[in-house]
Amino acid sequence: MMTTPRGLLLAACSLLLTACASRGPTLPPTAVLQDPAALAAAQAAQATREAWLQGHASWGFEARVAVSQAGKGGSGRLDWQQQAGRYTAQLSAPVTRQSWRLSADGDGALLEGLAGGPRQGGDADLLLREATGWDIPVQTLSDWARGIAAAGRAEFATNGQLQTLEQAGWQIRYGEWQAGQGDTPTMPRRIEAQRGESKVRLIVDHWQFDGP
């Protein structure tokens, strides 16, 4: 039986992701901040860190990523680079030396590295989903990866840190934060996101920010 182009693409992406698969346990629930005064302080601190982040348009991160879709998936490494309204996301599996590269800006998106050659489209999420079968929220990743809650419904933990965020149909959970260094604010380290049967987990190893 002849394999379809989509089947080849799915196989390539599956091999890429499962090459270094390692899923950890789901983050346990923690208490939600409810005291009005403490909540107001947490919201003010969140607004301050978001203002700093919005003032730094060039940034990036390196992370371990795990993806699952209807019980199938795997893991690899994600390198994200943002320059104002343009970003490049590269996912790689070091064992197989395979990778794909997604770049996008206001004019559209380009996906490279899969069987069949590059693909272009106006919607990065849709382009990635149609080509690979994986549902990754790349359109909103730049916000929720940094812990920006302006476009979503947020809850805070009792220590005042952002704990959950609902955005674009995704439920995002912040399980661990990196301490701020210099004028850089605290940044997410461990993030879990879910929408239906689609799940994404990030463990950020390194954040990078250029000047304003």
XYZ file of N, CA, C and O in Angstrom:
848
model
N 0.848 -1.192 0.000
C 0.000 0.000 0.000
C 0.882 1.240 0.000
O 1.823 1.350 0.779
N 0.561 2.207 -0.858
C 1.371 3.421 -0.982
C 1.154 4.336 0.225
O 0.026 4.529 0.670
N 2.243 4.877 0.762
C 2.159 5.821 1.878
C 1.866 7.209 1.345
O 2.503 7.671 0.410
N 0.900 7.895 1.936
C 0.529 9.239 1.498
C 1.580 10.237 1.950
O 2.337 9.993 2.899
N 1.678 11.424 1.281
C 2.610 12.454 1.748
C 2.389 12.834 3.200
O 3.329 13.043 3.952
N 1.098 12.924 3.600
C 0.824 13.255 5.004
C 1.341 12.168 5.924
O 1.889 12.430 6.987
N 1.201 10.900 5.493
C 1.701 9.804 6.306
C 3.198 9.873 6.489
O 3.739 9.604 7.567
N 3.909 10.235 5.413
C 5.348 10.383 5.512
C 5.728 11.496 6.473
O 6.668 11.375 7.256
N 4.977 12.611 6.421
C 5.248 13.732 7.307
C 5.004 13.346 8.759
O 5.778 13.671 9.648
N 3.907 12.634 9.001
C 3.595 12.203 10.355
C 4.665 11.253 10.879
O 5.082 11.330 12.029
N 5.119 10.346 10.011
C 6.146 9.407 10.428
C 7.436 10.124 10.771
O 8.109 9.810 11.753
N 7.800 11.109 9.948
C 9.030 11.858 10.205
C 8.956 12.601 11.521
O 9.902 12.604 12.311
N 7.830 13.266 11.764
C 7.695 14.034 13.005
C 7.635 13.109 14.212
O 8.179 13.405 15.261
N 6.965 11.943 14.047
C 6.876 10.985 15.143
C 8.261 10.473 15.518
O 8.618 10.369 16.679
N 9.090 10.167 14.492
C 10.441 9.714 14.752
C 11.252 10.783 15.461
O 12.003 10.519 16.388
N 11.080 12.017 15.020
C 11.787 13.144 15.628
C 11.467 13.270 17.094
O 12.350 13.387 17.939
N 10.194 13.222 17.424
C 9.790 13.472 18.791
C 10.066 12.295 19.717
O 10.459 12.468 20.863
N 9.855 11.065 19.232
C 10.002 9.911 20.104
C 11.450 9.496 20.284
O 11.762 8.667 21.112
N 12.366 10.112 19.541
C 13.771 9.734 19.633
C 14.332 9.931 21.026
O 15.226 9.214 21.450
N 13.831 10.953 21.739
C 14.336 11.192 23.101
C 13.177 11.379 24.056
O 13.176 12.261 24.899
N 12.154 10.536 23.910
C 10.942 10.667 24.717
C 11.229 10.418 26.186
O 11.917 9.485 26.559
N 10.692 11.305 27.042
C 10.814 11.145 28.493
C 9.771 12.030 29.145
O 9.972 13.216 29.273
N 8.667 11.460 29.527
C 7.584 12.245 30.121
C 7.646 12.161 31.636
O 7.766 11.075 32.194
N 7.531 13.286 32.299
C 7.496 13.325 33.739
C 6.068 13.340 34.240
O 5.114 13.398 33.464
N 5.878 13.270 35.546
C 4.530 13.278 36.110
C 3.860 14.630 35.953
O 4.515 15.662 35.835
N 2.535 14.615 35.935
C 1.768 15.855 35.871
C 1.959 16.650 37.152
O 2.077 16.087 38.240
N 2.007 17.958 37.040
C 2.221 18.810 38.204
C 1.067 18.656 39.190
O -0.097 18.678 38.798
N 1.354 18.513 40.491
C 0.294 18.400 41.483
C -0.399 19.741 41.694
O 0.201 20.800 41.495
N -1.679 19.738 42.102
C -2.378 20.996 42.346
C -1.843 21.708 43.575
O -1.374 21.084 44.523
N -1.878 23.015 43.574
C -1.504 23.807 44.740
C -2.600 24.824 45.015
O -3.474 25.061 44.182
N -2.536 25.449 46.194
C -3.585 26.371 46.608
C -3.582 27.633 45.761
O -2.538 28.100 45.307
N -4.778 28.188 45.553
C -4.950 29.412 44.772
C -5.077 30.600 45.730
O -5.769 30.524 46.748
N -4.400 31.691 45.402
C -4.436 32.898 46.229
C -5.830 33.522 46.178
O -6.362 33.775 45.093
N -6.427 33.793 47.353
C -7.772 34.342 47.407
C -7.876 35.600 48.261
O -8.819 36.374 48.101
N -6.939 35.821 49.179
C -6.986 37.008 50.023
C -6.952 38.259 49.144
O -6.039 38.409 48.309
N -7.920 39.167 49.259
C -8.012 40.328 48.355
C -6.760 41.189 48.321
O -6.301 41.587 47.244
N -6.196 41.483 49.493
C -5.008 42.340 49.529
C -3.811 41.640 48.889
O -3.058 42.241 48.100
N -3.613 40.380 49.221
C -2.501 39.624 48.649
C -2.683 39.434 47.153
O -1.718 39.489 46.380
N -3.925 39.227 46.724
C -4.206 39.069 45.300
C -3.904 40.363 44.540
O -3.320 40.335 43.451
N -4.283 41.491 45.122
C -4.001 42.780 44.489
C -2.494 42.999 44.356
O -2.012 43.510 43.336
N -1.738 42.606 45.380
C -0.279 42.745 45.329
C 0.318 41.847 44.251
O 1.227 42.247 43.517
N -0.212 40.621 44.137
C 0.273 39.692 43.117
C -0.027 40.215 41.716
O 0.798 40.120 40.808
N -1.211 40.786 41.542
C -1.583 41.335 40.238
C -0.713 42.542 39.879
O -0.331 42.715 38.714
N -0.384 43.357 40.875
C 0.489 44.506 40.628
C 1.889 44.045 40.239
O 2.514 44.602 39.327
N 2.404 43.019 40.940
C 3.729 42.490 40.613
C 3.736 41.876 39.217
O 4.702 42.023 38.455
N 2.642 41.215 38.869
C 2.522 40.622 37.537
C 2.515 41.710 36.457
O 3.155 41.574 35.411
N 1.801 42.798 36.710
C 1.756 43.908 35.753
C 3.146 44.511 35.558
O 3.528 44.881 34.435
N 3.924 44.610 36.646
C 5.277 45.159 36.552
C 6.175 44.276 35.705
O 6.919 44.765 34.842
N 6.123 42.948 35.928
C 6.980 42.058 35.146
C 6.529 42.010 33.685
O 7.362 41.942 32.776
N 5.217 42.096 33.432
C 4.742 42.103 32.050
C 5.193 43.359 31.315
O 5.545 43.307 30.127
N 5.193 44.492 32.009
C 5.657 45.738 31.394
C 7.133 45.620 31.019
O 7.553 46.075 29.942
N 7.930 44.983 31.882
C 9.349 44.786 31.565
C 9.489 43.887 30.339
O 10.277 44.178 29.430
N 8.735 42.814 30.304
C 8.823 41.864 29.189
C 8.376 42.505 27.872
O 8.996 42.292 26.827
N 7.314 43.298 27.922
C 6.831 43.949 26.708
C 7.838 44.979 26.196
O 7.861 45.311 25.012
N 8.678 45.472 27.090
C 9.689 46.442 26.697
C 10.947 45.816 26.119
O 11.858 46.534 25.701
N 11.021 44.480 26.106
C 12.174 43.766 25.555
C 11.679 42.880 24.416
O 11.212 41.752 24.631
N 11.764 43.405 23.197
C 11.169 42.736 22.034
C 12.039 41.625 21.469
O 11.559 40.806 20.684
N 13.329 41.593 21.823
C 14.237 40.556 21.321
C 14.598 39.624 22.465
O 15.214 40.051 23.452
N 14.205 38.367 22.337
C 14.429 37.418 23.418
C 14.381 35.995 22.867
O 14.062 35.769 21.700
N 14.706 35.039 23.713
C 14.651 33.651 23.299
C 14.762 32.723 24.489
O 15.037 33.151 25.608
N 14.522 31.444 24.236
C 14.710 30.444 25.286
C 15.070 29.103 24.665
O 14.795 28.833 23.496
N 15.725 28.259 25.468
C 16.034 26.892 25.108
C 15.325 26.002 26.119
O 15.397 26.248 27.326
N 14.640 24.980 25.632
C 13.821 24.169 26.523
C 13.737 22.726 26.054
O 13.957 22.415 24.883
N 13.392 21.866 26.994
C 12.983 20.513 26.669
C 11.467 20.538 26.486
O 10.766 21.175 27.274
N 10.975 19.870 25.474
C 9.553 19.901 25.188
C 9.026 18.483 25.006
O 9.699 17.628 24.416
N 7.851 18.226 25.541
C 7.154 16.960 25.341
C 5.773 17.279 24.794
O 5.096 18.179 25.291
N 5.354 16.545 23.787
C 4.073 16.768 23.124
C 3.306 15.456 23.085
O 3.892 14.404 22.804
N 2.011 15.495 23.374
C 1.181 14.309 23.193
C -0.133 14.709 22.551
O -0.653 15.798 22.797
N -0.633 13.849 21.698
C -1.873 14.083 20.966
C -2.644 12.775 20.971
O -2.229 11.802 20.358
N -3.772 12.738 21.711
C -4.594 11.533 21.808
C -3.771 10.334 22.262
O -3.912 9.226 21.726
N -2.887 10.555 23.233
C -2.102 9.471 23.795
C -0.825 9.145 23.061
O -0.071 8.269 23.490
N -0.537 9.811 21.952
C 0.681 9.562 21.188
C 1.551 10.813 21.212
O 1.036 11.923 21.174
N 2.863 10.604 21.245
C 3.734 11.769 21.239
C 5.150 11.409 21.593
O 5.558 10.252 21.529
N 5.905 12.418 21.971
C 7.299 12.220 22.317
C 7.911 13.524 22.765
O 7.194 14.465 23.116
N 9.238 13.602 22.737
C 9.887 14.792 23.270
C 11.148 15.127 22.503
O 11.675 14.317 21.738
N 11.627 16.328 22.687
C 12.824 16.798 22.012
C 13.278 18.091 22.651
O 12.960 18.367 23.809
N 14.002 18.907 21.896
C 14.464 20.193 22.388
C 13.907 21.299 21.511
O 13.813 21.150 20.287
N 13.541 22.395 22.137
C 12.966 23.537 21.443
C 13.845 24.763 21.649
O 14.170 25.118 22.783
N 14.227 25.396 20.545
C 14.982 26.652 20.582
C 14.105 27.726 19.956
O 13.789 27.654 18.770
N 13.695 28.703 20.763
C 12.794 29.760 20.311
C 13.552 31.086 20.295
O 14.154 31.472 21.289
N 13.492 31.791 19.154
C 14.114 33.104 19.030
C 13.082 34.101 18.516
O 12.410 33.838 17.515
N 12.933 35.210 19.216
C 11.934 36.223 18.882
C 12.621 37.552 18.608
O 13.461 38.010 19.385
N 12.258 38.167 17.485
C 12.732 39.504 17.136
C 11.499 40.343 16.820
O 10.970 40.283 15.711
N 11.024 41.080 17.820
C 9.790 41.866 17.666
C 8.661 40.943 17.223
O 8.346 39.984 17.912
N 8.054 41.215 16.052
C 6.917 40.419 15.613
C 7.274 39.169 14.833
O 6.381 38.468 14.338
N 8.548 38.835 14.719
C 8.974 37.648 13.987
C 9.624 36.650 14.943
O 10.411 37.026 15.805
N 9.292 35.369 14.777
C 9.906 34.345 15.610
C 10.349 33.159 14.757
O 9.848 32.924 13.658
N 11.295 32.417 15.302
C 11.766 31.170 14.714
C 11.785 30.124 15.817
O 12.382 30.346 16.875
N 11.128 28.998 15.575
C 11.089 27.907 16.542
C 11.694 26.668 15.884
O 11.239 26.238 14.829
N 12.716 26.118 16.516
C 13.359 24.919 15.978
C 13.269 23.788 16.987
O 13.701 23.933 18.136
N 12.702 22.669 16.569
C 12.586 21.477 17.405
C 13.545 20.432 16.867
O 13.578 20.174 15.664
N 14.348 19.845 17.752
C 15.343 18.878 17.307
C 15.412 17.681 18.235
O 15.109 17.781 19.426
N 15.793 16.533 17.645
C 16.052 15.314 18.399
C 17.524 14.975 18.205
O 17.914 14.508 17.129
N 18.376 15.238 19.187
C 19.817 15.051 19.012
C 20.212 13.637 18.600
O 21.176 13.458 17.867
N 19.467 12.636 19.069
C 19.840 11.252 18.771
C 19.774 10.979 17.275
O 20.672 10.360 16.692
N 18.723 11.430 16.610
C 18.551 11.173 15.180
C 19.077 12.310 14.308
O 19.129 12.176 13.091
N 19.441 13.426 14.946
C 19.906 14.614 14.239
C 18.853 15.131 13.249
O 19.183 15.718 12.230
N 17.609 14.906 13.562
C 16.518 15.432 12.749
C 15.948 16.673 13.414
O 15.985 16.825 14.629
N 15.404 17.565 12.615
C 14.803 18.774 13.159
C 13.866 19.392 12.144
O 13.946 19.115 10.945
N 12.938 20.198 12.661
C 12.161 21.063 11.780
C 12.228 22.476 12.313
O 12.507 22.706 13.483
N 11.982 23.408 11.413
C 12.123 24.821 11.732
C 10.876 25.556 11.263
O 10.489 25.473 10.097
N 10.244 26.270 12.191
C 9.055 27.060 11.886
C 9.384 28.529 12.104
O 9.809 28.922 13.191
N 9.208 29.348 11.072
C 9.422 30.789 11.203
C 8.153 31.501 10.762
O 7.471 31.057 9.831
N 7.822 32.585 11.443
C 6.566 33.280 11.148
C 6.657 34.741 11.533
O 7.407 35.130 12.432
N 5.867 35.543 10.831
C 5.684 36.951 11.162
C 4.288 37.341 10.704
O 3.445 36.476 10.442
N 4.025 38.631 10.603
C 2.692 39.080 10.229
C 2.273 38.701 8.820
O 1.083 38.758 8.477
N 3.218 38.293 7.985
C 2.918 37.946 6.598
C 2.646 36.464 6.391
O 2.249 36.054 5.293
N 2.876 35.621 7.405
C 2.628 34.199 7.251
C 3.704 33.368 7.917
O 4.559 33.885 8.648
N 3.669 32.050 7.659
C 4.574 31.116 8.318
C 5.204 30.179 7.295
O 4.616 29.870 6.255
N 6.415 29.711 7.622
C 7.148 28.779 6.782
C 7.630 27.624 7.651
O 8.269 27.840 8.681
N 7.315 26.393 7.242
C 7.735 25.193 7.963
C 8.728 24.431 7.093
O 8.429 24.083 5.955
N 9.911 24.165 7.653
C 10.978 23.499 6.912
C 11.447 22.261 7.669
O 11.311 22.177 8.878
N 12.017 21.309 6.916
C 12.675 20.169 7.544
C 11.913 18.871 7.498
O 12.420 17.850 7.966
N 10.703 18.852 6.940
C 9.922 17.629 6.864
C 9.945 17.071 5.451
O 10.215 17.780 4.482
N 9.650 15.779 5.335
C 9.587 15.154 4.018
C 8.571 15.885 3.149
O 7.517 16.306 3.623
N 8.899 16.056 1.885
C 8.002 16.752 0.981
C 8.381 18.196 0.743
O 7.766 18.853 -0.082
N 9.387 18.687 1.479
C 9.841 20.055 1.270
C 9.129 21.065 2.138
O 8.209 20.739 2.894
N 9.526 22.342 2.049
C 8.943 23.407 2.886
C 7.457 23.590 2.609
O 6.971 23.327 1.507
N 6.750 24.061 3.631
C 5.332 24.398 3.497
C 5.117 25.809 4.008
O 5.729 26.221 5.003
N 4.213 26.520 3.358
C 3.890 27.877 3.757
C 2.401 27.999 4.034
O 1.585 27.249 3.497
N 2.037 28.970 4.881
C 0.636 29.210 5.192
C 0.475 30.494 5.968
O 1.448 31.066 6.471
N -0.752 30.946 6.080
C -1.018 32.184 6.794
C -1.196 32.000 8.284
O -1.132 32.966 9.047
N -1.419 30.762 8.746
C -1.668 30.465 10.152
C -0.650 29.429 10.608
O -0.667 28.285 10.152
N 0.248 29.820 11.511
C 1.324 28.926 11.940
C 0.788 27.689 12.638
O 1.272 26.571 12.407
N -0.208 27.853 13.526
C -0.776 26.708 14.228
C -1.365 25.708 13.236
O -1.132 24.494 13.332
N -2.153 26.211 12.289
C -2.805 25.342 11.306
C -1.773 24.675 10.405
O -1.892 23.488 10.091
N -0.764 25.419 9.986
C 0.278 24.872 9.135
C 0.975 23.707 9.818
O 1.168 22.634 9.213
N 1.341 23.879 11.077
C 2.021 22.826 11.819
C 1.106 21.620 12.034
O 1.524 20.470 11.874
N -0.149 21.881 12.365
C -1.090 20.788 12.616
C -1.361 19.971 11.354
O -1.408 18.742 11.388
N -1.546 20.645 10.216
C -1.825 19.936 8.965
C -0.616 19.152 8.468
O -0.763 18.076 7.891
N 0.584 19.679 8.704
C 1.786 19.026 8.199
C 2.253 17.880 9.073
O 2.799 16.894 8.571
N 2.071 17.999 10.397
C 2.646 17.017 11.313
C 1.620 16.276 12.159
O 1.929 15.221 12.706
N 0.422 16.845 12.303
C -0.570 16.254 13.189
C -0.468 16.721 14.622
O -1.304 16.372 15.455
N 0.543 17.553 14.933
C 0.743 18.013 16.311
C 0.057 19.358 16.531
O 0.163 20.263 15.729
N -0.637 19.452 17.655
C -1.341 20.673 18.023
C -0.506 21.424 19.048
O -0.567 21.141 20.246
N 0.305 22.373 18.584
C 1.162 23.187 19.456
C 0.763 24.645 19.278
O 0.694 25.135 18.149
N 0.479 25.361 20.355
C -0.025 26.735 20.250
C 1.065 27.751 19.940
O 1.341 28.651 20.735
N 1.686 27.629 18.773
C 2.795 28.518 18.460
C 2.364 29.977 18.353
O 3.155 30.889 18.614
N 1.093 30.232 17.991
C 0.622 31.613 17.855
C 0.635 32.350 19.196
O 0.875 33.550 19.260
N 0.341 31.622 20.265
C 0.277 32.247 21.592
C 1.442 31.859 22.498
O 1.531 32.340 23.625
N 2.345 31.023 21.982
C 3.459 30.546 22.801
C 4.325 31.677 23.323
O 4.824 31.627 24.448
N 4.501 32.726 22.526
C 5.364 33.819 22.961
C 4.828 34.501 24.212
O 5.598 35.031 25.012
N 3.513 34.499 24.393
C 2.922 35.079 25.600
C 2.988 34.120 26.776
O 3.551 34.444 27.828
N 2.407 32.920 26.613
C 2.310 32.083 27.804
C 3.623 31.444 28.199
O 3.818 31.104 29.359
N 4.577 31.321 27.282
C 5.891 30.826 27.685
C 6.577 31.810 28.627
O 7.325 31.414 29.524
N 6.320 33.103 28.422
C 6.907 34.126 29.298
C 6.054 34.410 30.528
O 6.452 35.189 31.392
N 4.888 33.799 30.600
C 4.017 34.064 31.742
C 3.319 35.389 31.644
O 3.131 36.085 32.645
N 2.908 35.761 30.429
C 2.150 36.993 30.216
C 0.669 36.654 30.218
O 0.203 35.876 29.385
N -0.065 37.255 31.144
C -1.459 36.879 31.354
C -2.448 37.911 30.838
O -3.646 37.774 31.049
N -1.969 38.938 30.143
C -2.848 40.037 29.747
C -3.997 39.580 28.871
O -5.091 40.141 28.919
N -3.761 38.559 28.052
C -4.798 38.113 27.110
C -5.580 36.912 27.618
O -6.335 36.300 26.873
N -5.423 36.560 28.884
C -6.100 35.382 29.409
C -6.598 35.580 30.827
O -6.398 36.628 31.439
N -7.250 34.577 31.347
C -7.765 34.573 32.724
C -6.724 33.910 33.623
O -6.341 32.766 33.395
N -6.270 34.638 34.635
C -5.144 34.172 35.440
C -5.551 33.887 36.885
O -6.456 34.519 37.434
N -4.847 32.926 37.493
C -4.932 32.658 38.927
C -3.512 32.637 39.484
O -2.562 32.297 38.778
N -3.389 32.994 40.755
C -2.075 33.078 41.382
C -1.972 32.097 42.539
O -2.954 31.819 43.229
N -0.752 31.584 42.758
C -0.491 30.713 43.902
C -0.370 31.555 45.164
O -0.270 32.784 45.110
N -0.351 30.906 46.307
C -0.301 31.635 47.573
C 1.017 32.370 47.768
O 1.099 33.263 48.617
N 2.056 32.025 46.998
C 3.318 32.764 47.079
C 3.321 33.987 46.168
O 4.335 34.682 46.062
N 2.193 34.247 45.484
C 2.059 35.422 44.642
C 2.459 35.221 43.200
O 2.298 36.139 42.383
N 2.966 34.040 42.843
C 3.385 33.802 41.468
C 2.203 33.327 40.615
O 1.284 32.674 41.112
N 2.256 33.668 39.335
C 1.241 33.198 38.401
C 1.216 31.678 38.409
O 2.251 31.026 38.299
N 0.020 31.099 38.553
C -0.097 29.646 38.649
C -0.829 29.034 37.459
O -0.382 28.029 36.914
N -1.945 29.619 37.050
C -2.692 29.081 35.919
C -3.133 30.222 35.012
O -3.309 31.358 35.445
N -3.321 29.870 33.745
C -3.748 30.838 32.744
C -4.608 30.132 31.718
O -4.267 29.041 31.263
N -5.752 30.718 31.381
C -6.592 30.217 30.310
C -6.458 31.165 29.135
O -6.706 32.365 29.259
N -6.042 30.624 27.981
C -5.782 31.468 26.827
C -6.008 30.671 25.549
O -5.459 29.588 25.382
N -6.851 31.212 24.662
C -7.103 30.610 23.348
C -7.517 29.144 23.466
O -7.140 28.318 22.646
N -8.291 28.825 24.491
C -8.757 27.458 24.679
C -7.783 26.551 25.400
O -8.114 25.398 25.698
N -6.585 27.033 25.702
C -5.576 26.250 26.401
C -5.631 26.534 27.902
O -5.849 27.667 28.319
N -5.406 25.496 28.698
C -5.252 25.602 30.139
C -3.762 25.477 30.433
O -3.162 24.426 30.209
N -3.145 26.553 30.909
C -1.701 26.588 31.112
C -1.408 26.594 32.603
O -2.016 27.364 33.362
N -0.463 25.757 33.018
C -0.103 25.630 34.419
C 1.384 25.913 34.591
O 2.216 25.331 33.891
N 1.714 26.817 35.506
C 3.111 27.162 35.796
C 3.520 26.448 37.084
O 3.071 26.798 38.169
N 4.383 25.453 36.945
C 4.750 24.636 38.095
C 6.043 25.023 38.767
O 6.299 24.643 39.906
N 6.892 25.784 38.059
C 8.179 26.176 38.626
C 8.654 27.454 37.948
O 8.422 27.646 36.751
N 9.304 28.318 38.728
C 9.802 29.591 38.213
C 11.294 29.724 38.477
O 11.812 29.209 39.477
N 11.984 30.432 37.563
C 13.387 30.767 37.772
C 13.470 32.123 38.464
O 12.742 33.050 38.104
N 14.368 32.238 39.424
C 14.541 33.508 40.127
C 15.066 34.567 39.172
O 15.806 34.273 38.229
N 14.663 35.821 39.392
C 15.137 36.917 38.576
C 16.612 37.185 38.795
O 17.140 36.945 39.877
N 17.271 37.664 37.745
C 18.692 38.002 37.830
C 18.890 39.425 37.326
O 18.449 39.752 36.218
N 19.540 40.259 38.127
C 19.692 41.658 37.759
C 18.328 42.305 37.657
O 17.500 42.185 38.562
N 18.063 42.974 36.520
C 16.747 43.578 36.353
C 15.768 42.632 35.667
O 14.600 42.964 35.493
N 16.229 41.434 35.279
C 15.332 40.462 34.661
C 14.382 39.890 35.707
O 14.822 39.459 36.775
N 13.076 39.876 35.444
C 12.125 39.364 36.432
C 12.145 37.843 36.509
O 12.834 37.174 35.734
N 11.407 37.283 37.457
C 11.249 35.843 37.514
C 10.629 35.347 36.203
O 9.785 36.013 35.610
N 11.072 34.173 35.749
C 10.607 33.625 34.486
C 10.167 32.174 34.670
O 10.717 31.457 35.504
N 9.163 31.757 33.891
C 8.717 30.366 34.002
C 9.835 29.385 33.678
O 10.625 29.607 32.756
N 9.867 28.305 34.436
C 10.808 27.218 34.147
C 10.068 25.959 33.701
O 10.472 25.312 32.739
N 8.997 25.616 34.397
C 8.234 24.416 34.037
C 6.786 24.803 33.748
O 6.123 25.418 34.578
N 6.325 24.446 32.563
C 4.995 24.833 32.097
C 4.301 23.616 31.513
O 4.916 22.839 30.773
N 3.018 23.457 31.815
C 2.201 22.431 31.190
C 0.974 23.095 30.592
O 0.359 23.970 31.213
N 0.616 22.698 29.387
C -0.544 23.262 28.708
C -1.376 22.134 28.123
O -0.834 21.139 27.628
N -2.704 22.294 28.167
C -3.589 21.263 27.644
C -4.813 21.891 27.003
O -5.377 22.856 27.510
N -5.202 21.337 25.866
C -6.461 21.673 25.221
C -7.025 20.391 24.641
O -6.498 19.845 23.688
N -8.093 19.887 25.256
C -8.648 18.604 24.838
C -7.625 17.495 25.019
O -7.042 17.336 26.092
N -7.353 16.740 23.952
C -6.396 15.640 24.004
C -4.971 16.083 23.687
O -4.061 15.262 23.659
N -4.794 17.378 23.435
C -3.466 17.898 23.115
C -2.781 18.410 24.380
O -3.367 19.188 25.135
N -1.546 17.972 24.602
C -0.788 18.393 25.767
C 0.625 18.787 25.348
O 1.228 18.142 24.493
N 1.119 19.851 25.954
C 2.485 20.315 25.719
C 3.132 20.592 27.070
O 2.526 21.228 27.935
N 4.372 20.106 27.238
C 5.107 20.381 28.476
C 6.450 20.988 28.117
O 7.163 20.488 27.248
N 6.789 22.083 28.788
C 8.077 22.756 28.578
C 8.856 22.793 29.878
O 8.301 23.107 30.935
N 10.139 22.500 29.800
C 11.060 22.746 30.900
C 12.152 23.638 30.332
O 12.966 23.196 29.505
N 12.165 24.905 30.732
C 13.072 25.889 30.159
C 14.419 25.821 30.873
O 14.498 25.947 32.089
N 15.478 25.643 30.090
C 16.825 25.578 30.640
C 17.532 26.928 30.610
O 18.428 27.178 31.424
N 17.140 27.787 29.674
C 17.865 29.056 29.538
C 16.963 30.111 28.913
O 16.293 29.843 27.913
N 16.930 31.288 29.520
C 16.255 32.463 28.962
C 17.300 33.481 28.518
O 18.337 33.626 29.166
N 17.011 34.189 27.438
C 17.922 35.210 26.941
C 17.115 36.452 26.558
O 16.090 36.367 25.875
N 17.579 37.629 27.014
C 16.939 38.885 26.682
C 17.987 39.886 26.212
O 19.028 40.050 26.844
N 17.689 40.525 25.086
C 18.530 41.606 24.616
C 18.009 42.908 25.194
O 16.967 42.936 25.863
N 18.677 43.996 24.918
C 18.240 45.291 25.444
C 16.927 45.734 24.832
O 16.492 45.194 23.820
N 16.248 46.725 25.442
C 14.968 47.224 24.928
C 15.114 47.707 23.486
O 16.167 48.158 23.079
